[in-house]
PDB file of C-alpha atoms in Angstrom:
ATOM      1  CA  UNK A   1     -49.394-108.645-201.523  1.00 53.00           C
ATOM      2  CA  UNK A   2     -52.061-109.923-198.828  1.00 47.00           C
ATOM      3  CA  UNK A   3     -51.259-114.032-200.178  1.00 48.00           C
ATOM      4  CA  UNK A   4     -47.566-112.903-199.122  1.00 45.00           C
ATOM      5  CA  UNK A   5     -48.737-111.419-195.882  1.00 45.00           C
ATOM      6  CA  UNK A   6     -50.490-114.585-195.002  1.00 45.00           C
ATOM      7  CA  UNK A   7     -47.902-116.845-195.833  1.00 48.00           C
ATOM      8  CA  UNK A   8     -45.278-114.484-193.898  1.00 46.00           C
ATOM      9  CA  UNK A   9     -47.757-114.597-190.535  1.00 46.00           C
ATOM     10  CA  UNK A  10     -48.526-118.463-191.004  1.00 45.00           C
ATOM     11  CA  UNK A  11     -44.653-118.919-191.244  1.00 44.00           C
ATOM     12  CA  UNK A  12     -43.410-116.689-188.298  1.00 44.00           C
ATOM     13  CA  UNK A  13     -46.693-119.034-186.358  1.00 44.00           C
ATOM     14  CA  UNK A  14     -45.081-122.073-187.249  1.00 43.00           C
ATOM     15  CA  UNK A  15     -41.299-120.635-186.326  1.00 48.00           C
ATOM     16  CA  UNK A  16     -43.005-120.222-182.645  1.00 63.00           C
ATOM     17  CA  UNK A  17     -43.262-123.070-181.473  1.00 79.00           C
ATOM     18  CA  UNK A  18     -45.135-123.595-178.320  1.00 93.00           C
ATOM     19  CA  UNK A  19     -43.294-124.721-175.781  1.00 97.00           C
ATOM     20  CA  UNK A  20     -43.803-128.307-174.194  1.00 98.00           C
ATOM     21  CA  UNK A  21     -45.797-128.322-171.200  1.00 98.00           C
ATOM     22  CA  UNK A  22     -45.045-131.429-168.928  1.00 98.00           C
ATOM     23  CA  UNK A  23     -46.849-132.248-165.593  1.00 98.00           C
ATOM     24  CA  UNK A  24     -45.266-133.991-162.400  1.00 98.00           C
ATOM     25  CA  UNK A  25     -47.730-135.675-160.184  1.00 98.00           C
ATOM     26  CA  UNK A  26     -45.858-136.724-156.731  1.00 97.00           C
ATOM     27  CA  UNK A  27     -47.658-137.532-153.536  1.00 93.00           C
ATOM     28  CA  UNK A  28     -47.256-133.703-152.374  1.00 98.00           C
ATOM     29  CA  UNK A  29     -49.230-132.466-154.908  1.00 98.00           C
ATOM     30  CA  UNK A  30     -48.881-131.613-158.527  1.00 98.00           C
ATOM     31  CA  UNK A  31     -45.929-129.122-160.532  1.00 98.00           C
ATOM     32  CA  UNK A  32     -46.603-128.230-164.158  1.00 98.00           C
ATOM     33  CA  UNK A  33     -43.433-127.521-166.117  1.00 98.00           C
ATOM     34  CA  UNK A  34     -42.691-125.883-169.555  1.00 98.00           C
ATOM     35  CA  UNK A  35     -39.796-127.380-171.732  1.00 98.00           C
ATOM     36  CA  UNK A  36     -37.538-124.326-173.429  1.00 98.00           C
ATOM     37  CA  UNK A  37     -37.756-124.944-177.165  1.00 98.00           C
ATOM     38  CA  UNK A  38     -34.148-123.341-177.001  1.00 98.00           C
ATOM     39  CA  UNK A  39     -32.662-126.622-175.324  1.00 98.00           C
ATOM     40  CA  UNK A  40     -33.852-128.843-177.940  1.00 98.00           C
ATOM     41  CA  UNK A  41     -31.779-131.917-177.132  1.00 98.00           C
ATOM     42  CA  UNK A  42     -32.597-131.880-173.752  1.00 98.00           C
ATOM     43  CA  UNK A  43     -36.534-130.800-173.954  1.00 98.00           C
ATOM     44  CA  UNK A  44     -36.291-134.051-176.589  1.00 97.00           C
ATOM     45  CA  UNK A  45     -34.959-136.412-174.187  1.00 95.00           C
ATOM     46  CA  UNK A  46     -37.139-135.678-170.923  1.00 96.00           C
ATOM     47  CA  UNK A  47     -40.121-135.707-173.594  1.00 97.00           C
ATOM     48  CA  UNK A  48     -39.029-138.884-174.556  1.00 94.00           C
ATOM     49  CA  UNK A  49     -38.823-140.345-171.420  1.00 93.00           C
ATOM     50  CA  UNK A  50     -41.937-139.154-170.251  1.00 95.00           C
ATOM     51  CA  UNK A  51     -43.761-140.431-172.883  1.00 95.00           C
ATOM     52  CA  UNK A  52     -42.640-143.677-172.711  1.00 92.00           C
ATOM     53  CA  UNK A  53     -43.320-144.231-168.826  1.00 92.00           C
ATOM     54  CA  UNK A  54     -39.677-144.239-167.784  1.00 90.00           C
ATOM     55  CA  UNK A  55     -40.359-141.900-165.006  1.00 93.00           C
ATOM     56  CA  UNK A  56     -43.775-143.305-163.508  1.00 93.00           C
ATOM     57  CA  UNK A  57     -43.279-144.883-159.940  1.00 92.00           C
ATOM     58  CA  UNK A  58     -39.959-143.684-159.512  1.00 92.00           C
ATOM     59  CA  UNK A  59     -38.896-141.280-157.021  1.00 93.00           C
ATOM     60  CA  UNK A  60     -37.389-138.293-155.899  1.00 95.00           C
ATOM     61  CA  UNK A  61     -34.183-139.745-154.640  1.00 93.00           C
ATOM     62  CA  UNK A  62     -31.998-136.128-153.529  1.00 95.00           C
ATOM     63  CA  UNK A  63     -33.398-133.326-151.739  1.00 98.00           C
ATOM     64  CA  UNK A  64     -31.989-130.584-149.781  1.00 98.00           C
ATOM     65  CA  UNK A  65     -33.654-127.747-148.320  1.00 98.00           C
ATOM     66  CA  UNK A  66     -32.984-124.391-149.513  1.00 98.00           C
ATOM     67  CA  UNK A  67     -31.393-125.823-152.659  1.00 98.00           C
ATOM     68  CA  UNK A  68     -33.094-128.166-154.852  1.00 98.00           C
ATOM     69  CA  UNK A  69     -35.103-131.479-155.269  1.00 98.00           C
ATOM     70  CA  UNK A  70     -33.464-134.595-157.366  1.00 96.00           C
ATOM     71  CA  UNK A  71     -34.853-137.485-159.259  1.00 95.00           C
ATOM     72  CA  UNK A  72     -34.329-139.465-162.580  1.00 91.00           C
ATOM     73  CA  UNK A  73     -31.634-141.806-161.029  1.00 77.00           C
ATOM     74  CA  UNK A  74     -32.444-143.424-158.045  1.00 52.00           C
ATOM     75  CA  UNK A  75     -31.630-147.165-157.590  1.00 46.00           C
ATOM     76  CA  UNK A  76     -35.558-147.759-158.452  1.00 43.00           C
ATOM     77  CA  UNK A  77     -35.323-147.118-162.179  1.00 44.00           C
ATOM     78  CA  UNK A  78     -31.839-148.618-163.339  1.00 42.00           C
ATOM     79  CA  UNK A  79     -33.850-149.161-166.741  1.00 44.00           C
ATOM     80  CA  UNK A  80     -33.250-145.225-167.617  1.00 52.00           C
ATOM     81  CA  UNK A  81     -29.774-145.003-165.703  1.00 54.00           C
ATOM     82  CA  UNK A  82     -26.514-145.351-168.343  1.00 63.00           C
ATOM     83  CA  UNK A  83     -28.097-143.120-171.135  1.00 74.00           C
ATOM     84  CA  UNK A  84     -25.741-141.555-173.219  1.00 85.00           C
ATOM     85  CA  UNK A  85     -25.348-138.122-171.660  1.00 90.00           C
ATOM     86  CA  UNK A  86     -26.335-135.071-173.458  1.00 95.00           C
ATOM     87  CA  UNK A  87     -24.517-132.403-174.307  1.00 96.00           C
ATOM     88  CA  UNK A  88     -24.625-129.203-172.520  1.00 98.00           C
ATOM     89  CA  UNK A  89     -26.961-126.563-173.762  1.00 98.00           C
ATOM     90  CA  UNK A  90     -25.971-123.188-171.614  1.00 98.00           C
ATOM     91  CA  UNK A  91     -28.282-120.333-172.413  1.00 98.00           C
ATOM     92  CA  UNK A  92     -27.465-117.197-170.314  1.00 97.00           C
ATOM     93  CA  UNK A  93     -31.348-116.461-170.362  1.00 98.00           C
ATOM     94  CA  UNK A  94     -31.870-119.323-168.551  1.00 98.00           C
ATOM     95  CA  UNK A  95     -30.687-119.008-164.849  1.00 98.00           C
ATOM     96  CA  UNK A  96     -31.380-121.115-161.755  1.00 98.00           C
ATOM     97  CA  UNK A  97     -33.979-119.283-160.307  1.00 98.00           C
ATOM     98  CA  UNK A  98     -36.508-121.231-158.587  1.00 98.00           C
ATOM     99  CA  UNK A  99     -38.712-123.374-160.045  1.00 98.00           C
ATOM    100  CA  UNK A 100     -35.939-123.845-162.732  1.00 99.00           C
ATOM    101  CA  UNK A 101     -36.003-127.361-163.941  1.00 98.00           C
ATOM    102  CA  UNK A 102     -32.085-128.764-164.867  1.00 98.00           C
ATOM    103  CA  UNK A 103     -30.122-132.009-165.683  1.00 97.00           C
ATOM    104  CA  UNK A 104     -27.811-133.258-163.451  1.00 95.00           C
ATOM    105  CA  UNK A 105     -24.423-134.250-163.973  1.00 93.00           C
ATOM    106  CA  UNK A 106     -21.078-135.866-163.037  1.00 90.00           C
ATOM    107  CA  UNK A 107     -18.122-133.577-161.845  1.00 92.00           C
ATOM    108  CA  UNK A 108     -15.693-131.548-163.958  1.00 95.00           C
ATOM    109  CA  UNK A 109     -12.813-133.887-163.358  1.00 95.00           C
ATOM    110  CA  UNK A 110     -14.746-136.675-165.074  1.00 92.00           C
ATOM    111  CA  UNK A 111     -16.776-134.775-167.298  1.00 93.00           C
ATOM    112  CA  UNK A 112     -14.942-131.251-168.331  1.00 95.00           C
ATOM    113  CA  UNK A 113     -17.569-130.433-171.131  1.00 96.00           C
ATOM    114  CA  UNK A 114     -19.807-130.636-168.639  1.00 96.00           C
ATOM    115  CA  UNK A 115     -22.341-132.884-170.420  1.00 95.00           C
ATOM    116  CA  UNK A 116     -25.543-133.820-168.988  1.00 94.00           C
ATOM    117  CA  UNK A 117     -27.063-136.970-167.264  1.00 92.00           C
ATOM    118  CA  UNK A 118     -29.206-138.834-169.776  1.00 92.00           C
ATOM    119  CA  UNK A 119     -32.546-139.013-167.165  1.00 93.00           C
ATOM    120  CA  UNK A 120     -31.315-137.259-163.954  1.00 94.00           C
ATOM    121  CA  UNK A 121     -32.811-133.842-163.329  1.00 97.00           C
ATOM    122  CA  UNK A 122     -33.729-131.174-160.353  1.00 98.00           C
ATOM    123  CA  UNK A 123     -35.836-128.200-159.903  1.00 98.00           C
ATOM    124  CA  UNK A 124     -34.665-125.588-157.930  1.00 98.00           C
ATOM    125  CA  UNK A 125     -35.788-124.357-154.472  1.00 98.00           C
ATOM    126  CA  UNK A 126     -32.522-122.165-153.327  1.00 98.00           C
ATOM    127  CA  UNK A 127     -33.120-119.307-151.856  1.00 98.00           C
ATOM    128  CA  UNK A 128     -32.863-115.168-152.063  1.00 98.00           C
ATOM    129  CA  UNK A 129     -30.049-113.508-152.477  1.00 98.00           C
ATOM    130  CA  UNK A 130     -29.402-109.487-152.790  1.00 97.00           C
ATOM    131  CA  UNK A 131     -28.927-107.712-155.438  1.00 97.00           C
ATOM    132  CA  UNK A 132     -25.374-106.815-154.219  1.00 97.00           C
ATOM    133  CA  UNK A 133     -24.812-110.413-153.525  1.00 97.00           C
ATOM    134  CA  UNK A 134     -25.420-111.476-157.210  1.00 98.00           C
ATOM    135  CA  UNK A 135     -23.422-108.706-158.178  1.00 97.00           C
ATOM    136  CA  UNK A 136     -20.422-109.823-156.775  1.00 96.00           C
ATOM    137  CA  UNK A 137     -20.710-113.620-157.431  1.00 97.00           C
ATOM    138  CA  UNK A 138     -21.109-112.074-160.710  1.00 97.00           C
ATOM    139  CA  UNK A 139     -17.598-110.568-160.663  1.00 96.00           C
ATOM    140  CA  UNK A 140     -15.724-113.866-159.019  1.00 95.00           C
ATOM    141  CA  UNK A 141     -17.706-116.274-161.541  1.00 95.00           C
ATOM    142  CA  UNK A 142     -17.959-114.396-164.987  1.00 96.00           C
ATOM    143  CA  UNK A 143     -20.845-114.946-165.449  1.00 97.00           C
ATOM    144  CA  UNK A 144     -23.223-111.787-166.351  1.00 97.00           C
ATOM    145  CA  UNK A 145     -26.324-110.991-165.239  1.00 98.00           C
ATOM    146  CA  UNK A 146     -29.536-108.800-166.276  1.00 97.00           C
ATOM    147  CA  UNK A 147     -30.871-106.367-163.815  1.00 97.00           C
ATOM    148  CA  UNK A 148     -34.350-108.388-164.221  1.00 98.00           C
ATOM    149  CA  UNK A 149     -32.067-111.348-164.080  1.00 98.00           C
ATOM    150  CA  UNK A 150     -30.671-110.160-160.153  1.00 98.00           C
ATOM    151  CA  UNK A 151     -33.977-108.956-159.120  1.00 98.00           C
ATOM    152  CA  UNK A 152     -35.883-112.442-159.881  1.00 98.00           C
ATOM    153  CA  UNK A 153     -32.830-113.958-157.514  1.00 98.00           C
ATOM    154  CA  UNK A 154     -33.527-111.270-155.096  1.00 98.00           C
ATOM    155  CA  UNK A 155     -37.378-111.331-155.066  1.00 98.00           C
ATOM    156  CA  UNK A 156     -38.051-115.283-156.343  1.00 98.00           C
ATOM    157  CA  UNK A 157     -34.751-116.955-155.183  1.00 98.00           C
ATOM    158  CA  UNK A 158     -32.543-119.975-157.008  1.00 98.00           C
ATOM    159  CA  UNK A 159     -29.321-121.098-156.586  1.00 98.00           C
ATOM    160  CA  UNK A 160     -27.069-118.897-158.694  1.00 98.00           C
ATOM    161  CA  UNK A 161     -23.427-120.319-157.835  1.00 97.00           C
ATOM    162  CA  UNK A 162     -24.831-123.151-160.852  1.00 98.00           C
ATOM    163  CA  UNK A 163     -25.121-120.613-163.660  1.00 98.00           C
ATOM    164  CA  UNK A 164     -23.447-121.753-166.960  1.00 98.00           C
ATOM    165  CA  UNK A 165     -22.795-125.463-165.141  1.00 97.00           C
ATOM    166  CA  UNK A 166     -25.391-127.067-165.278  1.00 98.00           C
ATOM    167  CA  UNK A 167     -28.070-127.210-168.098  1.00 98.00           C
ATOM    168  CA  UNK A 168     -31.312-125.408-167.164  1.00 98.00           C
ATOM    169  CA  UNK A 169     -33.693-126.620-169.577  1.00 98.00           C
ATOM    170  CA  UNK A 170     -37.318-125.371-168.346  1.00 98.00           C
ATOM    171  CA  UNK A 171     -38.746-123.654-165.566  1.00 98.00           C
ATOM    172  CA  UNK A 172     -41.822-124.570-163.200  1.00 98.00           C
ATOM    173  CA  UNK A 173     -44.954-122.557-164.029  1.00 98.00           C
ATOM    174  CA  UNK A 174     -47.397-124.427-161.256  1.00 98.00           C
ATOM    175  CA  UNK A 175     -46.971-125.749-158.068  1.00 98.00           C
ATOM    176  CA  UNK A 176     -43.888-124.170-156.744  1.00 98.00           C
ATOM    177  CA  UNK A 177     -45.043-124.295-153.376  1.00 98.00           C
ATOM    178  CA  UNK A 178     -44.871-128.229-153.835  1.00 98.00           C
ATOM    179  CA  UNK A 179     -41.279-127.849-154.198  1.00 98.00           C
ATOM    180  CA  UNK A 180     -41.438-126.417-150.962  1.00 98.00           C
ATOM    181  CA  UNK A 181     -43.295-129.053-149.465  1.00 98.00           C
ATOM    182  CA  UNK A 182     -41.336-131.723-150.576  1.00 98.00           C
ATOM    183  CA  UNK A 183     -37.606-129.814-149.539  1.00 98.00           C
ATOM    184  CA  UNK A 184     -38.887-129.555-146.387  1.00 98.00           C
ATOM    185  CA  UNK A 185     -39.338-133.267-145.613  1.00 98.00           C
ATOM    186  CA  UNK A 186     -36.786-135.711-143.630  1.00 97.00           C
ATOM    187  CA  UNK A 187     -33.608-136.693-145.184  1.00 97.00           C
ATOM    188  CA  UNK A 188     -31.483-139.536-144.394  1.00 93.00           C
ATOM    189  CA  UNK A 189     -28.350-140.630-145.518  1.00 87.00           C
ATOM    190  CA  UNK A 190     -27.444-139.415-149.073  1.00 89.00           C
ATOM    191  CA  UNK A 191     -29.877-136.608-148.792  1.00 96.00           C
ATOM    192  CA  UNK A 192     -32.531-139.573-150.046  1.00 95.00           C
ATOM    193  CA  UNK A 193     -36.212-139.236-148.384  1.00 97.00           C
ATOM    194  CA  UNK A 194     -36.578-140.776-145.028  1.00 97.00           C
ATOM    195  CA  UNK A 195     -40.426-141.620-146.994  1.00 96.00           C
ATOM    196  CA  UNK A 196     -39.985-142.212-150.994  1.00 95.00           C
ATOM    197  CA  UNK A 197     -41.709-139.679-152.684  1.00 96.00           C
ATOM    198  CA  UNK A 198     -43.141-141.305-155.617  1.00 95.00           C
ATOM    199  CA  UNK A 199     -43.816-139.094-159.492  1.00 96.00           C
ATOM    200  CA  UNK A 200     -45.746-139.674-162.476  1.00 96.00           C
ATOM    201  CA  UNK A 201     -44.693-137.565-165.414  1.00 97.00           C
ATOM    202  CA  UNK A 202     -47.104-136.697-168.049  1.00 98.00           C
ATOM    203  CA  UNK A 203     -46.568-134.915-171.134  1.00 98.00           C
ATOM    204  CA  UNK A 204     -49.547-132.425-171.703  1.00 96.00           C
ATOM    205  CA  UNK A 205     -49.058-130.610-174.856  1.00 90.00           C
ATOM    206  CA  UNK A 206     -45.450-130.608-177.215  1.00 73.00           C
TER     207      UNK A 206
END
């Protein structure tokens, strides 16, 4: 009985699989990032890419204020760009609150299963909405929410009008005030960086 009650705890260890832990490194400081071992295909790919260097020296390329912060694609790493896109992995746990790290993706029109971008990702900033408010994009989108769910977007912010549309894949758990720092600097045409802001991405633990 106690040789099955080790090998049921060592098994149910094993099953739980710590989570990926990935840091970002940009000239406005440093965010630390967990991968969600429940998006497996795209935790593999952005683990992938890290490893190999694909992301080092490139740049956030999209940012707007009050809504999120964009690299993965810019013009400065073509060698990532044309990946084979990924297919979506909603999880209604996972919302966009911020600090929520997601992949980016083409339009509906071109891309109705709403697959993702093979290296092209954003972390949230958004901002705070009401309960209320949630409630009734709620009702016009379908898509339901938690109490603890509409009280992070109420207390933390996000951006929830992307809900089950995008892929949100992790979630920032250091440095969210650089996401501030870096949505708050100029923008010029295309939303890109008047200033390139320049990452290194470095996987920690997997």
């Amino acid at each position: 009985i106690l040789l099955f009650a080790v090998a049921l705890v060592t098994s149910t260890v094993f099953a739980q699989k710590s989570e990926p832990i990935v840091l970002i490194s940009t000239t406005y400081g440093d965010i630390k990032v967990k991968l969600y071992n429940e998006t497996p295909l795209h935790r593999d790919n952005f683990l992938e890419l890290a490893k190999a260097g694909k992301y080092d020296g490139s740049v956030f390329h999209r940012v707007i204020k009050n809504f999120m912060i964009q690299g993965g694609g810019s013009a400065d790493i073509q060698t990532i760009d044309g990946r084979p896109m990924i297919p979506a992995e909603f999880n209604p746990k996972f919302i966009h609150k911020k600090g929520a790290l997601a992949a980016a993706r083409t339009g509906d029109n071109i891309n109705p299963k709403r697959m993702s971008s093979g290296s092209q990702f954003y972390i949230v900033q958004g901002q705070k909405y009401p309960v209320d408010r949630v409630t009734q994009m709620s009702q016009r989108s379908g898509v339901e929410y938690t109490e603890e769910q509409k009280k992070v977007y109420a207390e933390l912010g996000g951006t929830p009008h992307l809900d089950m549309q995008y892929t949100v894949f992790g979630e920032v758990v250091e440095g969210l005030d650089v996401i501030d720092k870096i949505a708050a600097v100029q923008t010029h045409q295309a939303d890109r960086p008047v200033e390139d802001i320049i990452m290194t991405v470095k996987v920690l633990n997997q």
